[in-house]
Coordinates of C-alpha atoms in Angstrom, one line a residue:
X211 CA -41.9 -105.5 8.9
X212 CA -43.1 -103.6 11.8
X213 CA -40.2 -102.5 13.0
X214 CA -39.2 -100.8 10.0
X215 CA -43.2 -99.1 10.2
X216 CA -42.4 -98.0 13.9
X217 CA -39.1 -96.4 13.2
X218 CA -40.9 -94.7 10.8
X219 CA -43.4 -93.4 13.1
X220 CA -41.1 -92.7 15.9
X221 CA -38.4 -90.7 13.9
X222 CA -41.1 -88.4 12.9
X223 CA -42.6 -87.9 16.3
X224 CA -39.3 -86.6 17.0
X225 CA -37.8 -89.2 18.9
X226 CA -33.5 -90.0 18.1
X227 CA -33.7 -93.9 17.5
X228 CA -31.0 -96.6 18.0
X229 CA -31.9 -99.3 15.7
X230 CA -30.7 -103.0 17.1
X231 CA -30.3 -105.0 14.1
X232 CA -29.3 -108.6 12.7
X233 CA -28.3 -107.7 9.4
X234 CA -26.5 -104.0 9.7
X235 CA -26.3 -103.4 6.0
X236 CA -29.7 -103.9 5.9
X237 CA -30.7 -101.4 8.6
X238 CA -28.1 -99.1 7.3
X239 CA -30.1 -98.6 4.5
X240 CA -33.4 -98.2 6.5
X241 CA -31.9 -95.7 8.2
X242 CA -31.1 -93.8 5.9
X243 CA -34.4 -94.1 4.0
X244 CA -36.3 -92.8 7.4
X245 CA -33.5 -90.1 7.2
X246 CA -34.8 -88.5 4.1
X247 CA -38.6 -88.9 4.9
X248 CA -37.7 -87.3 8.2
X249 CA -39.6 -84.2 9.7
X250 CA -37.2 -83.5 12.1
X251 CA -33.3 -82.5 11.2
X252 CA -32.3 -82.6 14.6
X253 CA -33.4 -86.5 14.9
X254 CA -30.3 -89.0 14.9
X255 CA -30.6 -92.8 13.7
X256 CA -28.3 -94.9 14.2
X257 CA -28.1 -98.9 13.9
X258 CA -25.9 -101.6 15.9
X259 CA -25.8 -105.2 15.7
X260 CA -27.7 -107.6 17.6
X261 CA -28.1 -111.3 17.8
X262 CA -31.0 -111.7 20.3
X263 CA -30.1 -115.6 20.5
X264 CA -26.4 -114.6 21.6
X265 CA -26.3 -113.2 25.1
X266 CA -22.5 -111.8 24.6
X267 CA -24.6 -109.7 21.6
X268 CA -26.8 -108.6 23.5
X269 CA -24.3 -107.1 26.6
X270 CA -22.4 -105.7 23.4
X271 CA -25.4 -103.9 22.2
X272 CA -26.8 -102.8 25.5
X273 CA -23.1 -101.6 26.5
X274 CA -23.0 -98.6 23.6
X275 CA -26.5 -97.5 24.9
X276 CA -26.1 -94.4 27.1
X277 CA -28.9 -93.0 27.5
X278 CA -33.0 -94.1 26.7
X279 CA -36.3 -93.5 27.7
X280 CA -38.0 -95.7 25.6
X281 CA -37.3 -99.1 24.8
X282 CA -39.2 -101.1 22.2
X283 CA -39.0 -105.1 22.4
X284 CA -40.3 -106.0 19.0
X285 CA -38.6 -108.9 17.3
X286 CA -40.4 -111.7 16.9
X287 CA -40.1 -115.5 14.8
X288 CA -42.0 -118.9 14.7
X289 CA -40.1 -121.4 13.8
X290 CA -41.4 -124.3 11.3
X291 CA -38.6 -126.9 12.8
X292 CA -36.7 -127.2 16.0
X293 CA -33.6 -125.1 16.5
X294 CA -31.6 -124.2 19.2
X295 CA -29.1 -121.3 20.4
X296 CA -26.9 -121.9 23.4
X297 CA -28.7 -125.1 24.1
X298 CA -32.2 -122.8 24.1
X299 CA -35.2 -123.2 21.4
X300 CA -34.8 -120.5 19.1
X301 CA -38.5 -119.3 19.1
X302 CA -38.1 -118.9 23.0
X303 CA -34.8 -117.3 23.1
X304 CA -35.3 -115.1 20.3
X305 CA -39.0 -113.9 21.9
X306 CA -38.2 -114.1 24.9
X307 CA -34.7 -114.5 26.7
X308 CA -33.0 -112.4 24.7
X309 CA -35.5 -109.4 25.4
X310 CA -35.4 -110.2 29.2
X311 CA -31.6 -109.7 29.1
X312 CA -32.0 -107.1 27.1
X313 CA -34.6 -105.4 29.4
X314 CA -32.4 -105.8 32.2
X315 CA -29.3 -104.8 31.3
X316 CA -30.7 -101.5 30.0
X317 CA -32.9 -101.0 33.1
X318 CA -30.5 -98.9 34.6
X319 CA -30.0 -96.8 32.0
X320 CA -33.9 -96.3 32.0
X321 CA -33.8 -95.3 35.3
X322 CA -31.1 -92.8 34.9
X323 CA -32.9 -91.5 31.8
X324 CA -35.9 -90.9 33.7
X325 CA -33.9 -89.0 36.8
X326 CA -31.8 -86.9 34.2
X327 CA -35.2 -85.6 32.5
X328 CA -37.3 -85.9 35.2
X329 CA -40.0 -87.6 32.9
X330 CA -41.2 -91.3 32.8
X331 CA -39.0 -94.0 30.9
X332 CA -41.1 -96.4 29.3
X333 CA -40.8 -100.0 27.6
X334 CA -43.0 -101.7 25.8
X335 CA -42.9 -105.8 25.3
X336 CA -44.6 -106.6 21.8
X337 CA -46.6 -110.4 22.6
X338 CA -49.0 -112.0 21.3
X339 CA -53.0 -113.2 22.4
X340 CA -51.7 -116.4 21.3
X341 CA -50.4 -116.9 25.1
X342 CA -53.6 -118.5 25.4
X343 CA -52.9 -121.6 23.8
X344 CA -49.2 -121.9 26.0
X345 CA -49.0 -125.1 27.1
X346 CA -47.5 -124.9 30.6
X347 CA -48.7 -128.0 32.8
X348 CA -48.3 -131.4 33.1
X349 CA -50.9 -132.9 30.6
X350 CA -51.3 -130.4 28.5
X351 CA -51.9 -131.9 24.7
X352 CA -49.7 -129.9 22.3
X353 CA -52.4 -131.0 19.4
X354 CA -55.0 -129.0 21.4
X355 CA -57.3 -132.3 21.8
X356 CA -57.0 -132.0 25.6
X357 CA -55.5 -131.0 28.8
X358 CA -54.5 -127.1 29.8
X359 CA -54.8 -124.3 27.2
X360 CA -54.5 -121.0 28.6
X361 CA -55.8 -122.1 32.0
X362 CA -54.5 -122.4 35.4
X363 CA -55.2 -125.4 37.6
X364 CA -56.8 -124.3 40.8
X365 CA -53.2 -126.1 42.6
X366 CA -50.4 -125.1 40.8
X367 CA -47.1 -127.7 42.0
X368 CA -44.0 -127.2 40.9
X369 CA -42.3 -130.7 41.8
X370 CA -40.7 -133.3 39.5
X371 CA -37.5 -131.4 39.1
X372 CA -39.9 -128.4 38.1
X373 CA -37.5 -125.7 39.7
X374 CA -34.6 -127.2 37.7
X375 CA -33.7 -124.6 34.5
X376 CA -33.2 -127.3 32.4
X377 CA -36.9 -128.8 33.0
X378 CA -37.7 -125.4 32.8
X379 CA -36.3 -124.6 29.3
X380 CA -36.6 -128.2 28.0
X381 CA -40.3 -127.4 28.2
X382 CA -39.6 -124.3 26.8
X383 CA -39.2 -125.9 23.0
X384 CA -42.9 -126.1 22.6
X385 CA -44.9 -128.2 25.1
X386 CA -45.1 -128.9 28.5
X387 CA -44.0 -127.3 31.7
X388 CA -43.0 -131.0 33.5
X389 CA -42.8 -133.5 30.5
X390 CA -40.2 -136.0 30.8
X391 CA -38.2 -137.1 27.5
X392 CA -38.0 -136.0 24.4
X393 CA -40.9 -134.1 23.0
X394 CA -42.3 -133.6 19.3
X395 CA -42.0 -129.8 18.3
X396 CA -45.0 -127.5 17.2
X397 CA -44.5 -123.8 15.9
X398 CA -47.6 -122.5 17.3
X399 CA -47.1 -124.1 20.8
X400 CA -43.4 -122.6 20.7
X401 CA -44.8 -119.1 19.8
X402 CA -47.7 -119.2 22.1
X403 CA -45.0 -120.3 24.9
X404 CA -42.8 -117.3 24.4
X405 CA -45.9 -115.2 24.0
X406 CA -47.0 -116.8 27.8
X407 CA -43.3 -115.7 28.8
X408 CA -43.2 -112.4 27.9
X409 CA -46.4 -111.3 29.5
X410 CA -45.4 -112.8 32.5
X411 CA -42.0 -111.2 32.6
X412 CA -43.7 -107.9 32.3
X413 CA -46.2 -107.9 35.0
X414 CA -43.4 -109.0 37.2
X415 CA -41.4 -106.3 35.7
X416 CA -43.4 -104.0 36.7
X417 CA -44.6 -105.4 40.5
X418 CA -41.0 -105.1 41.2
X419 CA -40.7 -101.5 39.6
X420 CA -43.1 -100.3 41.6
X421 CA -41.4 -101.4 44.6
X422 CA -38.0 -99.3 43.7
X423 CA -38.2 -95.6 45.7
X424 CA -39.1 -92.7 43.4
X425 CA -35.7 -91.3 43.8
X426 CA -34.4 -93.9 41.2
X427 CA -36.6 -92.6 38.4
X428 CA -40.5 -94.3 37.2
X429 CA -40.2 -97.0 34.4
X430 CA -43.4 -98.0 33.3
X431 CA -43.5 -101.4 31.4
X432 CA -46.4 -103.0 29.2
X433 CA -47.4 -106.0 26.9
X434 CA -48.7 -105.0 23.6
X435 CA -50.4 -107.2 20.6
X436 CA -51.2 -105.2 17.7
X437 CA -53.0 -108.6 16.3
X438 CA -52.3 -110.5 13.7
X439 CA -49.9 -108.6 10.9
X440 CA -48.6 -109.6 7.7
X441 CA -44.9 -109.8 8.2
X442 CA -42.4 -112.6 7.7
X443 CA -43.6 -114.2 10.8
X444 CA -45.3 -116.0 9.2
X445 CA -43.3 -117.8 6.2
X446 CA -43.0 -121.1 8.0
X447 CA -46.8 -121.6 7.6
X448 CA -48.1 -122.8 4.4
X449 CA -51.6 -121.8 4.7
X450 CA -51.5 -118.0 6.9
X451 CA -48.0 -117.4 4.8
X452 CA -50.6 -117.2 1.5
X453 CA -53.6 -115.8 3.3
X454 CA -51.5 -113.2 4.9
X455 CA -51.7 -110.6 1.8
X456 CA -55.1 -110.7 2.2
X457 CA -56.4 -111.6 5.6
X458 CA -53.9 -109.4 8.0
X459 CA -53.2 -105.8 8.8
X460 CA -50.4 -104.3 7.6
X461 CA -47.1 -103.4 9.4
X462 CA -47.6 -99.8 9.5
X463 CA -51.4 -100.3 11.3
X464 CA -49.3 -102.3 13.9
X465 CA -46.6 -99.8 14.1
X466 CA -48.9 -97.2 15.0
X467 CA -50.7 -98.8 17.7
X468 CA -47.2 -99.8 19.6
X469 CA -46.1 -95.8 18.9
X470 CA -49.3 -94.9 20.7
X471 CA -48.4 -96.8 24.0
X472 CA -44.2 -95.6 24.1
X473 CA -45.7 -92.1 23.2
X474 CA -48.7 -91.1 24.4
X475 CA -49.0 -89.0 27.4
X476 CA -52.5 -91.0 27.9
X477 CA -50.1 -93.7 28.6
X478 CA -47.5 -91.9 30.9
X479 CA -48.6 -93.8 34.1
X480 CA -49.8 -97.0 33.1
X481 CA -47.8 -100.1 33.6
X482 CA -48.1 -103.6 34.3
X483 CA -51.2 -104.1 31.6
X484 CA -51.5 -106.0 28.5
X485 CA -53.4 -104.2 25.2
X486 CA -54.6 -106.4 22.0
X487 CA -56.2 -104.7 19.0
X488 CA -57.8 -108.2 19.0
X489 CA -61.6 -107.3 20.6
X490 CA -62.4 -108.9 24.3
X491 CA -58.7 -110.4 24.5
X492 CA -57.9 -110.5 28.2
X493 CA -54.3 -112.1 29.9
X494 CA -55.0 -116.0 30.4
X495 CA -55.0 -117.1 34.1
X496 CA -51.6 -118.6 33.3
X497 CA -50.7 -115.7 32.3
X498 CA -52.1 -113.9 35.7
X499 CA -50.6 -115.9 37.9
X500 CA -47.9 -114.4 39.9
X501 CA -46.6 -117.3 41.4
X502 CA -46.0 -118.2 37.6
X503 CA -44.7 -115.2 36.9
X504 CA -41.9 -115.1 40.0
X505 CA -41.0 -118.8 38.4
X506 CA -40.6 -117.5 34.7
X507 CA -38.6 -114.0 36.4
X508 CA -36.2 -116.7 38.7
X509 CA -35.3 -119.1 35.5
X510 CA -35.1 -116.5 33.2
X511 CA -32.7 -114.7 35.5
X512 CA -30.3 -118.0 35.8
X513 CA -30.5 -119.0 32.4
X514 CA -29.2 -115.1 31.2
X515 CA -27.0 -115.0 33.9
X516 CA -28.4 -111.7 35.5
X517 CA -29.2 -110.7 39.7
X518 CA -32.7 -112.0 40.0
X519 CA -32.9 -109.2 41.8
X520 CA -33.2 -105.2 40.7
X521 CA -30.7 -103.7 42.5

């Protein structure tokens, strides 16, 4: 998949590489295949589990990380049925919540990064232009034949229990923000959810970055969709899981655009932006709200049980 591409790309740009990994066998033997393609003898890979729908993972993982200055946020599924993971939708806590802890716990580590080398620490959120199609209001049609699709009411309320996590992530499974009772599932609207979340996880991200003195060292932090790729993302979806192989661009085309933004010095500075190879894709309004986006930052924070707070 792309991750595989981008460690690729990455090892031979010079860059030592942590690999966080389901299956560690399989990412053993990854590594070891970048190993011998590798440019550079002085690079390092190595790979550590990670269950991005377990949070006591994910400290594990982030606690044998001592030092990085970039950090890549790349996994990605769409479920064809409901699922859930500590009482979370699996698309949304795979996509999302896990990468937010994830992001947060390793901020620190960032920061120090970036002091110790006196350069900028970067991360770099892979989403989706799917957001779009997030369904995030009261109203809102899952099927797509009505209502709020990528579009923010000109009076956003946040009543009906709307502040209450559990409303919050409820909705989270693949419909609406506010929707009382149970709820049919759809993949797309699941993905294009934790797509929505991402995006506005990273602009806040980076608002409250930008706030921290420069004493603590720069993180920069963007939202990147290298368009629509064949990987396994697709396997739940009868009709793109066949067009795929001969519709969508390959894993090493979106490897190489997400390398460019964690490498590039034309990149250094930038932060708090959203690129898609897909041509005139802007954020949503949704997905520019900031009053949105502190919501999404304050439930996320509760539900992965970190300060809501940077420091």
């Amino acid at each position: 998949g792309i991750g595989k591409s981008l460690a690729h790309i990455l090892a031979n740009s010079g860059y030592s590489l942590t690999l966080g990994v389901l299956d560690v066998e399989r990412g053993r033997a990854v590594a070891d295949t970048i190993k011998q393609s590798c440019q550079h003898d002085n690079v390092t890979i190595s790979v550590d589990h990670i269950d991005l729908t377990n949070f006591n993972s994910i400290r594990m993982f982030a606690s044998h990380i001592d030092a990085c200055s970039v950090l890549i946020n790349n996994a990605g599924v769409m479920n064809g049925s409901l699922h859930k993971s500590n009482g979370i939708e699996s698309t949304m806590i795979t996509n999302h919540f896990g990468p937010f802890l994830l992001t947060r716990l390793l901020l620190p580590t960032l920061l120090q990064t970036s002091m110790d080398s006196k350069e900028v620490s970067r991360i770099v959120n892979v989403a989706s232009a799917n957001e779009q199609k997030a369904m995030a209001f009261p109203g809102a049609d899952p099927t797509g034949n009505s209502a709020i699709r990528g579009e923010l009411p000109d009076s956003v309320s946040f009543q009906k229990g709307a502040t209450d996590k559990h409303t919050f992530y409820g909705l989270l499974s693949g419909t609406s923000w506010m929707t009382e009772g149970p709820q049919p599932y759809f993949m797309h609207t699941a993905y294009a959810n934790s797509s929505l979340c991402i995006l506005l996880s990273t602009f806040e991200l980076s608002r409250r970055l930008s706030r921290l003195p420069p004493s603590r060292g720069k993180v920069t932090v963007n939202a990147v969709c290298p368009g629509y790729v064949n990987t396994e993302l697709w396997k739940d979806s009868r009709v793109w899981n066949y067009l795929r192989w001969v519709l969508l661009k390959s894993p090493d085309q979106a490897g190489a655009m997400i390398a460019e933004f964690a490498t590039s010095m034309q990149y250094t500075d930038t932060t708090g932006q959203f690129f898609s190879s897909i041509a005139d894709t802007k954020p949503s309004r949704m997905a520019d709200s900031e009053e949105l986006a502190k919501l999404v930052w304050k439930h996320s924070s509760e539900i992965v049980e970190v300060p809501e707070n940077l420091v």
